[in-house]
Amino acid sequence: MLAGLLALTTASAFSGAAFYINAVEQPARLMLDDKALLAQWKPSYARGYTMQAGLAIVSGILGLIAGWQTKDWRWVVGAMLILANWPYTLLGIIPTNNRLKAVAPDAAGPRSRTLIETWGRLHAVRTTLGIAAALVYLWALAQPLS
């Protein structure tokens, strides 16, 4: 059941990072002035995106492997939840990201602040998907089908 344990571990890492962003980083950055806010968001997002994208893929693949090994549908559900972050990000978050990336540092203002606030609300969905995936994986581990 190594695949299942690793699927849970990577989903938990994804969820923890996503939760940290929503609960700690985003509120702290919103205390900055508009120019500093945008300057902080741009590199932070670029680094977080790479880490979270990788964790979602690895967790999803491991969840599918665990489902195949155990014939337990819950692993597949968990995998679909964590992998749902990819289309959600591409369709739901990337348009906001692109608008934020297009804002020149000197042009930061109320518009860029509003976009970053919107981005935070959109990112909360990623957090929810990650936590849901981890909980489904935990359920599959804790109560295997007989």
PDB file of C-alpha atoms in Angstrom:
ATOM      1  CA  MET A   1       0.000   0.000   0.000  1.00  0.00           C
ATOM      2  CA  LEU A   2       2.999   2.259  -0.543  1.00  0.00           C
ATOM      3  CA  ALA A   3       1.266   4.029  -3.431  1.00  0.00           C
ATOM      4  CA  GLY A   4      -1.682   4.918  -1.202  1.00  0.00           C
ATOM      5  CA  LEU A   5       0.495   6.206   1.615  1.00  0.00           C
ATOM      6  CA  LEU A   6       2.487   8.332  -0.802  1.00  0.00           C
ATOM      7  CA  ALA A   7      -0.719   9.607  -2.460  1.00  0.00           C
ATOM      8  CA  LEU A   8      -1.970  10.708   0.959  1.00  0.00           C
ATOM      9  CA  THR A   9       1.385  12.246   1.846  1.00  0.00           C
ATOM     10  CA  THR A  10       1.609  14.312  -1.336  1.00  0.00           C
ATOM     11  CA  ALA A  11      -2.064  15.357  -1.155  1.00  0.00           C
ATOM     12  CA  SER A  12      -1.468  16.445   2.437  1.00  0.00           C
ATOM     13  CA  ALA A  13       1.626  18.423   1.426  1.00  0.00           C
ATOM     14  CA  PHE A  14      -0.396  20.088  -1.350  1.00  0.00           C
ATOM     15  CA  SER A  15      -3.230  20.869   1.074  1.00  0.00           C
ATOM     16  CA  GLY A  16      -0.903  22.211   3.742  1.00  0.00           C
ATOM     17  CA  ALA A  17       0.830  24.525   1.287  1.00  0.00           C
ATOM     18  CA  ALA A  18      -2.473  25.703  -0.170  1.00  0.00           C
ATOM     19  CA  PHE A  19      -3.948  26.281   3.286  1.00  0.00           C
ATOM     20  CA  TYR A  20      -0.854  28.231   4.356  1.00  0.00           C
ATOM     21  CA  ILE A  21      -1.243  30.509   1.364  1.00  0.00           C
ATOM     22  CA  ASN A  22      -4.906  31.220   2.155  1.00  0.00           C
ATOM     23  CA  ALA A  23      -4.610  31.446   5.940  1.00  0.00           C
ATOM     24  CA  VAL A  24      -1.227  33.136   6.368  1.00  0.00           C
ATOM     25  CA  GLU A  25       0.487  34.446   3.236  1.00  0.00           C
ATOM     26  CA  GLN A  26      -2.489  36.055   1.485  1.00  0.00           C
ATOM     27  CA  PRO A  27      -3.743  37.976   4.565  1.00  0.00           C
ATOM     28  CA  ALA A  28      -0.204  39.155   5.337  1.00  0.00           C
ATOM     29  CA  ARG A  29       0.469  40.362   1.796  1.00  0.00           C
ATOM     30  CA  LEU A  30      -2.876  42.210   1.724  1.00  0.00           C
ATOM     31  CA  MET A  31      -1.511  44.424   4.521  1.00  0.00           C
ATOM     32  CA  LEU A  32       1.122  45.795   2.098  1.00  0.00           C
ATOM     33  CA  ASP A  33       0.667  48.894  -0.054  1.00  0.00           C
ATOM     34  CA  ASP A  34      -0.456  48.221  -3.633  1.00  0.00           C
ATOM     35  CA  LYS A  35       3.006  48.282  -5.244  1.00  0.00           C
ATOM     36  CA  ALA A  36       4.597  46.055  -2.600  1.00  0.00           C
ATOM     37  CA  LEU A  37       1.571  43.747  -2.753  1.00  0.00           C
ATOM     38  CA  LEU A  38       1.976  43.169  -6.477  1.00  0.00           C
ATOM     39  CA  ALA A  39       5.761  42.865  -6.158  1.00  0.00           C
ATOM     40  CA  GLN A  40       5.342  40.167  -3.490  1.00  0.00           C
ATOM     41  CA  TRP A  41       2.567  38.272  -5.288  1.00  0.00           C
ATOM     42  CA  LYS A  42       4.371  37.802  -8.615  1.00  0.00           C
ATOM     43  CA  PRO A  43       7.410  35.746  -7.480  1.00  0.00           C
ATOM     44  CA  SER A  44       5.451  34.030  -4.721  1.00  0.00           C
ATOM     45  CA  TYR A  45       2.857  32.768  -7.171  1.00  0.00           C
ATOM     46  CA  ALA A  46       5.472  31.566  -9.663  1.00  0.00           C
ATOM     47  CA  ARG A  47       7.229  29.464  -7.030  1.00  0.00           C
ATOM     48  CA  GLY A  48       4.044  28.146  -5.437  1.00  0.00           C
ATOM     49  CA  TYR A  49       2.547  27.170  -8.789  1.00  0.00           C
ATOM     50  CA  THR A  50       5.499  24.958  -9.663  1.00  0.00           C
ATOM     51  CA  MET A  51       5.474  23.201  -6.297  1.00  0.00           C
ATOM     52  CA  GLN A  52       1.726  22.670  -6.115  1.00  0.00           C
ATOM     53  CA  ALA A  53       1.389  21.562  -9.732  1.00  0.00           C
ATOM     54  CA  GLY A  54       3.957  18.827  -9.172  1.00  0.00           C
ATOM     55  CA  LEU A  55       2.389  17.663  -5.924  1.00  0.00           C
ATOM     56  CA  ALA A  56      -1.056  17.439  -7.553  1.00  0.00           C
ATOM     57  CA  ILE A  57       0.232  15.329 -10.452  1.00  0.00           C
ATOM     58  CA  VAL A  58       2.259  12.993  -8.246  1.00  0.00           C
ATOM     59  CA  SER A  59      -0.609  12.543  -5.787  1.00  0.00           C
ATOM     60  CA  GLY A  60      -3.108  11.908  -8.574  1.00  0.00           C
ATOM     61  CA  ILE A  61      -0.928   9.307 -10.284  1.00  0.00           C
ATOM     62  CA  LEU A  62      -0.215   7.553  -6.989  1.00  0.00           C
ATOM     63  CA  GLY A  63      -3.927   7.599  -6.117  1.00  0.00           C
ATOM     64  CA  LEU A  64      -4.766   5.978  -9.461  1.00  0.00           C
ATOM     65  CA  ILE A  65      -2.084   3.336  -8.888  1.00  0.00           C
ATOM     66  CA  ALA A  66      -3.494   2.637  -5.412  1.00  0.00           C
ATOM     67  CA  GLY A  67      -6.985   2.325  -6.895  1.00  0.00           C
ATOM     68  CA  TRP A  68      -5.738  -0.103  -9.520  1.00  0.00           C
ATOM     69  CA  GLN A  69      -3.825  -2.158  -6.914  1.00  0.00           C
ATOM     70  CA  THR A  70      -6.676  -2.332  -4.405  1.00  0.00           C
ATOM     71  CA  LYS A  71      -9.686  -2.171  -6.752  1.00  0.00           C
ATOM     72  CA  ASP A  72     -11.056   0.485  -4.366  1.00  0.00           C
ATOM     73  CA  TRP A  73     -12.971   3.284  -6.108  1.00  0.00           C
ATOM     74  CA  ARG A  74     -12.204   5.772  -3.317  1.00  0.00           C
ATOM     75  CA  TRP A  75      -8.591   6.066  -4.460  1.00  0.00           C
ATOM     76  CA  VAL A  76      -9.815   7.064  -7.900  1.00  0.00           C
ATOM     77  CA  VAL A  77     -12.159   9.669  -6.387  1.00  0.00           C
ATOM     78  CA  GLY A  78      -9.289  11.112  -4.355  1.00  0.00           C
ATOM     79  CA  ALA A  79      -7.085  11.167  -7.444  1.00  0.00           C
ATOM     80  CA  MET A  80      -9.757  12.964  -9.459  1.00  0.00           C
ATOM     81  CA  LEU A  81     -10.186  15.550  -6.699  1.00  0.00           C
ATOM     82  CA  ILE A  82      -6.479  16.378  -6.520  1.00  0.00           C
ATOM     83  CA  LEU A  83      -6.099  16.307 -10.308  1.00  0.00           C
ATOM     84  CA  ALA A  84      -9.119  18.615 -10.663  1.00  0.00           C
ATOM     85  CA  ASN A  85      -6.756  21.372  -9.554  1.00  0.00           C
ATOM     86  CA  TRP A  86      -5.192  21.330 -13.015  1.00  0.00           C
ATOM     87  CA  PRO A  87      -8.253  22.184 -15.119  1.00  0.00           C
ATOM     88  CA  TYR A  88      -9.566  24.467 -12.385  1.00  0.00           C
ATOM     89  CA  THR A  89      -6.299  26.394 -12.352  1.00  0.00           C
ATOM     90  CA  LEU A  90      -6.095  26.576 -16.140  1.00  0.00           C
ATOM     91  CA  LEU A  91      -9.699  27.673 -16.609  1.00  0.00           C
ATOM     92  CA  GLY A  92     -10.476  29.502 -13.370  1.00  0.00           C
ATOM     93  CA  ILE A  93      -7.265  31.030 -12.046  1.00  0.00           C
ATOM     94  CA  ILE A  94      -4.908  31.552 -15.006  1.00  0.00           C
ATOM     95  CA  PRO A  95      -7.024  34.374 -16.528  1.00  0.00           C
ATOM     96  CA  THR A  96      -6.674  36.340 -13.278  1.00  0.00           C
ATOM     97  CA  ASN A  97      -2.973  35.471 -13.074  1.00  0.00           C
ATOM     98  CA  ASN A  98      -2.384  36.708 -16.598  1.00  0.00           C
ATOM     99  CA  ARG A  99      -4.066  40.021 -15.841  1.00  0.00           C
ATOM    100  CA  LEU A 100      -1.929  40.396 -12.711  1.00  0.00           C
ATOM    101  CA  LYS A 101       1.288  39.514 -14.527  1.00  0.00           C
ATOM    102  CA  ALA A 102       0.481  42.146 -17.150  1.00  0.00           C
ATOM    103  CA  VAL A 103       0.332  44.933 -14.564  1.00  0.00           C
ATOM    104  CA  ALA A 104       3.578  46.895 -14.584  1.00  0.00           C
ATOM    105  CA  PRO A 105       5.078  47.458 -11.116  1.00  0.00           C
ATOM    106  CA  ASP A 106       4.522  51.231 -11.406  1.00  0.00           C
ATOM    107  CA  ALA A 107       0.883  50.699 -12.392  1.00  0.00           C
ATOM    108  CA  ALA A 108      -0.039  48.779  -9.224  1.00  0.00           C
ATOM    109  CA  GLY A 109      -3.101  50.227  -7.554  1.00  0.00           C
ATOM    110  CA  PRO A 110      -6.684  49.471  -6.552  1.00  0.00           C
ATOM    111  CA  ARG A 111      -7.237  47.378  -9.712  1.00  0.00           C
ATOM    112  CA  SER A 112      -4.287  45.073  -9.030  1.00  0.00           C
ATOM    113  CA  ARG A 113      -5.277  44.829  -5.352  1.00  0.00           C
ATOM    114  CA  THR A 114      -8.797  43.753  -6.335  1.00  0.00           C
ATOM    115  CA  LEU A 115      -7.345  41.136  -8.687  1.00  0.00           C
ATOM    116  CA  ILE A 116      -5.131  39.741  -5.912  1.00  0.00           C
ATOM    117  CA  GLU A 117      -8.119  39.607  -3.564  1.00  0.00           C
ATOM    118  CA  THR A 118     -10.042  37.722  -6.268  1.00  0.00           C
ATOM    119  CA  TRP A 119      -7.063  35.411  -6.767  1.00  0.00           C
ATOM    120  CA  GLY A 120      -7.144  34.561  -3.037  1.00  0.00           C
ATOM    121  CA  ARG A 121     -10.794  33.545  -3.221  1.00  0.00           C
ATOM    122  CA  LEU A 122     -10.125  31.453  -6.317  1.00  0.00           C
ATOM    123  CA  HIS A 123      -7.140  29.807  -4.637  1.00  0.00           C
ATOM    124  CA  ALA A 124      -9.344  28.745  -1.719  1.00  0.00           C
ATOM    125  CA  VAL A 125     -11.032  26.287  -4.100  1.00  0.00           C
ATOM    126  CA  ARG A 126      -7.640  24.645  -4.701  1.00  0.00           C
ATOM    127  CA  THR A 127      -7.225  24.341  -0.950  1.00  0.00           C
ATOM    128  CA  THR A 128     -10.643  22.722  -0.665  1.00  0.00           C
ATOM    129  CA  LEU A 129      -9.928  20.245  -3.471  1.00  0.00           C
ATOM    130  CA  GLY A 130      -6.635  19.254  -1.846  1.00  0.00           C
ATOM    131  CA  ILE A 131      -8.175  18.745   1.582  1.00  0.00           C
ATOM    132  CA  ALA A 132     -11.046  16.738   0.074  1.00  0.00           C
ATOM    133  CA  ALA A 133      -8.588  14.491  -1.787  1.00  0.00           C
ATOM    134  CA  ALA A 134      -6.526  13.910   1.354  1.00  0.00           C
ATOM    135  CA  LEU A 135      -9.656  13.035   3.351  1.00  0.00           C
ATOM    136  CA  VAL A 136     -10.843  10.547   0.728  1.00  0.00           C
ATOM    137  CA  TYR A 137      -7.385   8.941   0.632  1.00  0.00           C
ATOM    138  CA  LEU A 138      -7.377   8.757   4.436  1.00  0.00           C
ATOM    139  CA  TRP A 139     -10.806   7.112   4.376  1.00  0.00           C
ATOM    140  CA  ALA A 140      -9.566   4.510   1.888  1.00  0.00           C
ATOM    141  CA  LEU A 141      -6.518   3.786   4.041  1.00  0.00           C
ATOM    142  CA  ALA A 142      -8.408   3.687   7.348  1.00  0.00           C
ATOM    143  CA  GLN A 143     -11.283   1.471   6.168  1.00  0.00           C
ATOM    144  CA  PRO A 144     -10.187  -0.776   3.307  1.00  0.00           C
ATOM    145  CA  LEU A 145     -12.969  -2.427   1.335  1.00  0.00           C
ATOM    146  CA  SER A 146     -13.433  -6.061   2.278  1.00  0.00           C
TER     147      SER A 146
END
